[in-house]
Short mmCIF file of C-alpha atoms and ligand atoms in Angstrom, two decimals:
data_model
loop_
_atom_site.label_atom_id
_atom_site.label_comp_id
_atom_site.label_asym_id
_atom_site.label_seq_id
_atom_site.Cartn_x
_atom_site.Cartn_y
_atom_site.Cartn_z
CA MET A 1 3.12 -0.76 -29.66
CA LYS A 2 6.20 -0.34 -27.54
CA THR A 3 6.28 -2.96 -24.82
CA LEU A 4 5.57 -1.51 -21.42
CA HIS A 5 8.42 -2.35 -19.04
CA ALA A 6 7.89 -0.07 -16.06
CA LEU A 7 5.36 2.01 -14.19
CA ILE A 8 6.72 5.19 -12.64
CA PHE A 9 4.51 6.56 -9.89
CA ASP A 10 4.29 10.07 -8.54
CA VAL A 11 3.52 10.00 -4.80
CA ASP A 12 1.64 13.07 -3.55
CA GLY A 13 -1.84 13.20 -5.01
CA THR A 14 -1.30 10.02 -7.06
CA LEU A 15 -0.61 7.18 -4.61
CA ALA A 16 -2.58 8.96 -1.89
CA ASP A 17 -4.31 12.27 -1.30
CA THR A 18 -1.51 13.47 0.93
CA GLU A 19 -1.69 17.20 0.46
CA ARG A 20 -4.76 18.60 2.24
CA ASP A 21 -4.84 16.29 5.25
CA GLY A 22 -1.16 15.39 5.38
CA HIS A 23 1.43 17.88 4.18
CA ARG A 24 -0.78 20.92 4.86
CA ILE A 25 -1.47 19.87 8.44
CA ALA A 26 2.21 19.10 8.99
CA PHE A 27 3.27 22.52 7.69
CA ASN A 28 0.82 24.24 10.06
CA LEU A 29 2.00 22.15 13.03
CA ALA A 30 5.59 23.10 12.19
CA PHE A 31 4.75 26.80 11.94
CA ALA A 32 3.07 26.68 15.37
CA GLU A 33 5.97 24.77 16.88
CA HIS A 34 8.36 27.48 15.67
CA GLY A 35 6.18 30.28 17.04
CA LEU A 36 4.85 31.49 13.69
CA ASP A 37 1.18 32.43 13.32
CA TRP A 38 1.05 31.27 9.69
CA ASP A 39 -2.00 29.17 8.89
CA TRP A 40 -2.31 27.55 5.47
CA ASP A 41 -6.01 26.91 4.98
CA GLU A 42 -7.27 24.56 2.27
CA ASP A 43 -7.76 27.27 -0.36
CA LEU A 44 -4.45 29.00 0.25
CA TYR A 45 -2.69 25.64 0.20
CA GLY A 46 -4.25 24.91 -3.19
CA GLU A 47 -2.64 28.10 -4.51
CA LEU A 48 0.70 27.29 -2.89
CA LEU A 49 0.73 23.86 -4.55
CA THR A 50 1.82 25.55 -7.76
CA VAL A 51 5.21 25.67 -6.04
CA THR A 52 6.55 22.12 -5.74
CA GLY A 53 8.73 21.13 -2.82
CA GLY A 54 8.11 21.92 0.82
CA LYS A 55 11.17 24.12 1.41
CA GLU A 56 10.48 25.99 -1.81
CA ARG A 57 6.83 26.43 -0.80
CA ILE A 58 7.74 27.85 2.63
CA ARG A 59 10.23 30.21 1.05
CA TYR A 60 7.74 31.35 -1.60
CA PHE A 61 5.07 32.06 1.02
CA ALA A 62 7.39 33.91 3.38
CA GLU A 63 8.84 36.10 0.65
CA ARG A 64 5.32 37.26 -0.25
CA GLN A 65 3.47 37.22 3.07
CA ALA A 66 6.12 37.65 5.77
CA ALA A 67 8.84 39.90 4.38
CA ASP A 68 10.23 40.56 7.86
CA VAL A 69 10.90 36.87 8.37
CA ALA A 70 12.18 36.32 4.83
CA SER A 71 14.67 39.16 5.10
CA SER A 72 16.19 38.02 8.38
CA PRO A 73 19.77 36.71 8.20
CA ASP A 74 18.61 33.40 9.73
CA PHE A 75 15.99 32.78 7.07
CA ASN A 76 17.75 29.89 5.33
CA ALA A 77 18.29 28.13 8.65
CA LEU A 78 14.66 28.77 9.60
CA VAL A 79 13.38 27.24 6.36
CA ALA A 80 15.52 24.15 6.96
CA ALA A 81 14.35 23.86 10.57
CA LEU A 82 10.70 24.38 9.67
CA HIS A 83 10.95 21.74 6.99
CA ALA A 84 12.61 19.20 9.28
CA THR A 85 9.85 19.75 11.85
CA LYS A 86 7.22 19.48 9.12
CA THR A 87 8.69 16.18 7.92
CA ARG A 88 8.55 14.79 11.47
CA HIS A 89 4.87 15.74 11.79
CA TYR A 90 4.06 14.39 8.35
CA VAL A 91 5.64 11.02 9.07
CA GLU A 92 3.69 10.85 12.35
CA LEU A 93 0.42 11.50 10.50
CA VAL A 94 1.24 8.84 7.92
CA ASP A 95 2.25 6.35 10.61
CA LYS A 96 -1.16 6.83 12.24
CA GLY A 97 -2.74 5.47 9.05
CA GLN A 98 -4.53 8.72 8.23
CA LEU A 99 -3.58 8.80 4.55
CA PRO A 100 -4.91 5.77 2.66
CA LEU A 101 -4.00 4.84 -0.90
CA ARG A 102 -6.27 6.18 -3.62
CA PRO A 103 -8.76 3.73 -5.23
CA GLY A 104 -7.18 1.15 -7.51
CA VAL A 105 -3.56 1.92 -6.57
CA ALA A 106 -2.95 -1.19 -4.45
CA ARG A 107 -4.64 -3.43 -7.00
CA LEU A 108 -2.66 -2.04 -9.94
CA ILE A 109 0.63 -2.33 -8.05
CA ASP A 110 -0.18 -5.92 -7.08
CA GLU A 111 -1.03 -6.71 -10.67
CA ALA A 112 2.17 -5.07 -11.95
CA ARG A 113 4.30 -7.01 -9.47
CA ALA A 114 2.59 -10.29 -10.35
CA SER A 115 3.23 -9.72 -14.05
CA GLY A 116 6.89 -8.79 -13.58
CA LEU A 117 6.50 -5.15 -14.57
CA ARG A 118 9.19 -2.97 -13.06
CA LEU A 119 8.13 -0.27 -10.59
CA ALA A 120 9.67 3.09 -9.79
CA ILE A 121 8.85 6.35 -8.07
CA ALA A 122 9.50 9.93 -9.20
CA THR A 123 8.47 12.50 -6.63
CA THR A 124 9.25 15.92 -5.29
CA THR A 125 8.68 14.93 -1.71
CA THR A 126 11.32 13.99 0.86
CA PRO A 127 12.57 10.35 0.87
CA GLU A 128 11.49 9.82 4.51
CA ASN A 129 7.93 10.72 3.51
CA VAL A 130 7.95 8.16 0.71
CA ALA A 131 9.28 5.46 3.03
CA ALA A 132 6.62 6.23 5.64
CA LEU A 133 3.76 6.20 3.13
CA LEU A 134 4.79 2.93 1.49
CA ARG A 135 5.29 1.29 4.88
CA ALA A 136 1.95 2.49 6.25
CA THR A 137 -0.20 1.85 3.19
CA MET A 138 1.38 -1.13 1.40
CA ALA A 139 3.68 -3.34 3.47
CA PRO A 140 6.67 -3.05 5.80
CA ASP A 141 8.97 -4.03 2.91
CA ALA A 142 7.16 -2.09 0.18
CA MET A 143 10.25 0.08 -0.48
CA THR A 144 11.84 -3.01 -2.02
CA TRP A 145 8.99 -3.33 -4.52
CA PHE A 146 10.23 -0.18 -6.25
CA GLU A 147 13.46 -0.69 -8.11
CA VAL A 148 14.26 3.02 -8.32
CA ILE A 149 13.01 5.72 -5.98
CA GLY A 150 13.76 9.26 -7.10
CA ALA A 151 12.74 11.70 -4.38
CA GLY A 152 13.31 15.19 -3.04
CA ASP A 153 16.62 16.97 -3.45
CA VAL A 154 18.31 14.18 -5.43
CA VAL A 155 17.92 16.54 -8.39
CA PRO A 156 18.26 20.30 -7.91
CA ALA A 157 15.35 21.28 -10.19
CA LYS A 158 12.02 19.90 -8.96
CA LYS A 159 8.89 19.30 -11.05
CA PRO A 160 7.77 20.78 -13.46
CA ALA A 161 11.39 20.26 -14.56
CA PRO A 162 11.84 16.78 -16.09
CA ASP A 163 15.00 16.12 -14.06
CA ILE A 164 13.53 13.64 -11.55
CA TYR A 165 12.04 11.54 -14.35
CA ASN A 166 15.31 11.62 -16.29
CA TRP A 167 17.13 10.56 -13.10
CA VAL A 168 14.77 7.59 -12.70
CA LEU A 169 14.95 6.59 -16.39
CA GLU A 170 18.72 6.59 -16.29
CA ARG A 171 18.74 4.24 -13.30
CA LEU A 172 16.10 1.97 -14.82
CA GLY A 173 18.16 1.89 -18.03
CA LEU A 174 14.96 2.26 -20.05
CA PRO A 175 13.89 4.63 -22.82
CA PRO A 176 10.94 6.85 -21.90
CA ASP A 177 8.52 5.10 -24.26
CA ALA A 178 9.02 1.79 -22.45
CA CYS A 179 7.51 3.37 -19.33
CA LEU A 180 4.24 4.82 -18.15
CA ALA A 181 4.17 7.69 -15.66
CA LEU A 182 1.22 8.05 -13.30
CA GLU A 183 0.67 11.63 -12.20
CA ASP A 184 -2.02 13.84 -10.70
CA SER A 185 -0.99 17.40 -11.50
CA GLU A 186 -0.06 19.79 -14.26
CA ASN A 187 3.39 20.25 -12.75
CA GLY A 188 3.86 16.49 -12.60
CA LEU A 189 2.65 16.05 -16.18
CA ALA A 190 5.04 18.73 -17.41
CA ALA A 191 7.88 16.84 -15.72
CA SER A 192 6.99 13.41 -17.10
CA LEU A 193 6.21 14.67 -20.61
CA GLY A 194 9.39 16.74 -20.50
CA ALA A 195 11.23 13.44 -20.09
CA GLY A 196 9.20 11.95 -22.95
CA ILE A 197 7.20 9.49 -20.85
CA PRO A 198 3.58 8.66 -21.76
CA THR A 199 1.49 9.72 -18.78
CA LEU A 200 -1.81 8.74 -17.24
CA ILE A 201 -3.44 11.35 -15.02
CA THR A 202 -5.66 10.60 -12.06
CA GLU A 203 -6.84 14.01 -11.00
CA ASN A 204 -7.91 14.97 -7.50
CA LYS A 205 -9.72 17.82 -5.81
CA TYR A 206 -6.73 20.14 -5.97
CA THR A 207 -5.73 19.33 -9.54
CA HIS A 208 -9.18 19.02 -11.17
CA GLY A 209 -9.39 21.42 -14.11
CA GLN A 210 -5.64 21.86 -14.57
CA ASN A 211 -4.16 21.69 -18.06
CA PHE A 212 -3.52 18.04 -18.86
CA ALA A 213 -2.88 18.44 -22.58
CA GLY A 214 -0.64 15.65 -23.79
CA ALA A 215 -1.75 13.08 -21.20
CA LEU A 216 -2.75 9.62 -22.45
CA ALA A 217 -5.93 9.90 -20.40
CA VAL A 218 -7.37 11.85 -17.48
CA LEU A 219 -9.30 9.71 -15.00
CA PRO A 220 -10.98 10.47 -11.67
CA ASP A 221 -8.97 7.62 -10.11
CA LEU A 222 -7.47 4.24 -11.03
CA GLY A 223 -10.69 2.54 -9.90
CA GLU A 224 -10.96 -0.72 -11.79
CA VAL A 225 -8.28 0.13 -14.37
CA THR A 226 -6.20 -2.96 -15.20
CA LEU A 227 -2.78 -3.34 -16.75
CA ALA A 228 -4.49 -4.69 -19.87
CA ASP A 229 -6.59 -1.50 -20.08
CA ILE A 230 -3.45 0.57 -19.79
CA GLN A 231 -1.58 -1.43 -22.40
CA ASN A 232 -4.50 -1.29 -24.83
CA HIS A 233 -4.79 2.42 -24.28
CA ILE A 234 -1.10 2.96 -24.93
CA SER A 235 -1.18 0.86 -28.07
CA ASN A 236 -4.13 2.87 -29.38
CA GLN A 237 -2.63 6.26 -28.61
CA LEU A 238 1.07 6.07 -29.33
CA PRO A 239 2.01 7.01 -32.89
CA ASP A 240 4.43 4.06 -33.27
CA LYS A 241 1.92 1.37 -32.32
C1 XBP B 1 4.57 17.10 -4.32
C2 XBP B 1 5.05 18.26 -3.59
C3 XBP B 1 5.69 18.09 -2.28
C4 XBP B 1 4.86 17.99 -1.07
C5 XBP B 1 5.70 18.30 0.13
O1 XBP B 1 4.67 17.32 -5.73
O2 XBP B 1 5.01 19.36 -4.08
O3 XBP B 1 6.44 19.22 -2.12
O4 XBP B 1 3.78 18.90 -1.15
O5 XBP B 1 6.79 17.48 0.26
P1 XBP B 1 4.60 16.10 -6.73
P2 XBP B 1 8.17 18.01 0.99
O6 XBP B 1 3.45 15.24 -6.33
O7 XBP B 1 4.35 16.75 -8.08
O8 XBP B 1 5.91 15.37 -6.71
O9 XBP B 1 7.78 18.96 2.05
O10 XBP B 1 8.84 16.77 1.51
O11 XBP B 1 8.99 18.70 -0.08
MG1 MG B 2 1.65 14.76 -7.36
#
């Protein structure tokens, strides 16, 4: 078995169920604030989640559903403005404590910290959103618990591209098989596996039933999963055990 040196966490859908009651609400508040009658209901948002990244998601939607807006010369500026407004609303929602950590996340992170395992984050979402979520759900200084935080536009190609995971691995100075990625979605899994990182999936309502081929395991949540469980699982599944 390769020794496990680091856990690399995805954020949205993995640390917390942020999409339906967080990002989606914030997008809709931003649309209203900018005078747009767009309303992303829960089902539509589930479809739009195939596009990772908020700016990319807005652009994708507008190009298909609001061609007049998408073809205007100010469209790029509008996308940027909408996204900035959306980020403000999202951070406000997180600050109100409306997006708790998923079961088992706090316990596993505590256990990892106590055992000296290194922690990192690899996410598509905006750095301000990560900071707000860690602050609201873990501790005021929780950002310092994570040695590397790869977020948002730090790489040009978002998940399912492996770039954000490669960016994090490079800064950790670790080979992929010394790490475990924790993801919730097919796009996230494609990114982590693309970087060669063994990956544990905790699925959620939006990602249930996606293609998780290649994952170490697919669980409903981290529940009572311990580091020892994870290490045993890795040692049983990796070919070079
Ligand atoms: C998360 C995302 C993000 C959020 C929105 O994907 O796709 O885009 O929905 O965040 P993953 P921003 O969990 O696979 O990283 O609006 O800040 O982009
Ligand atoms: Mg995710």
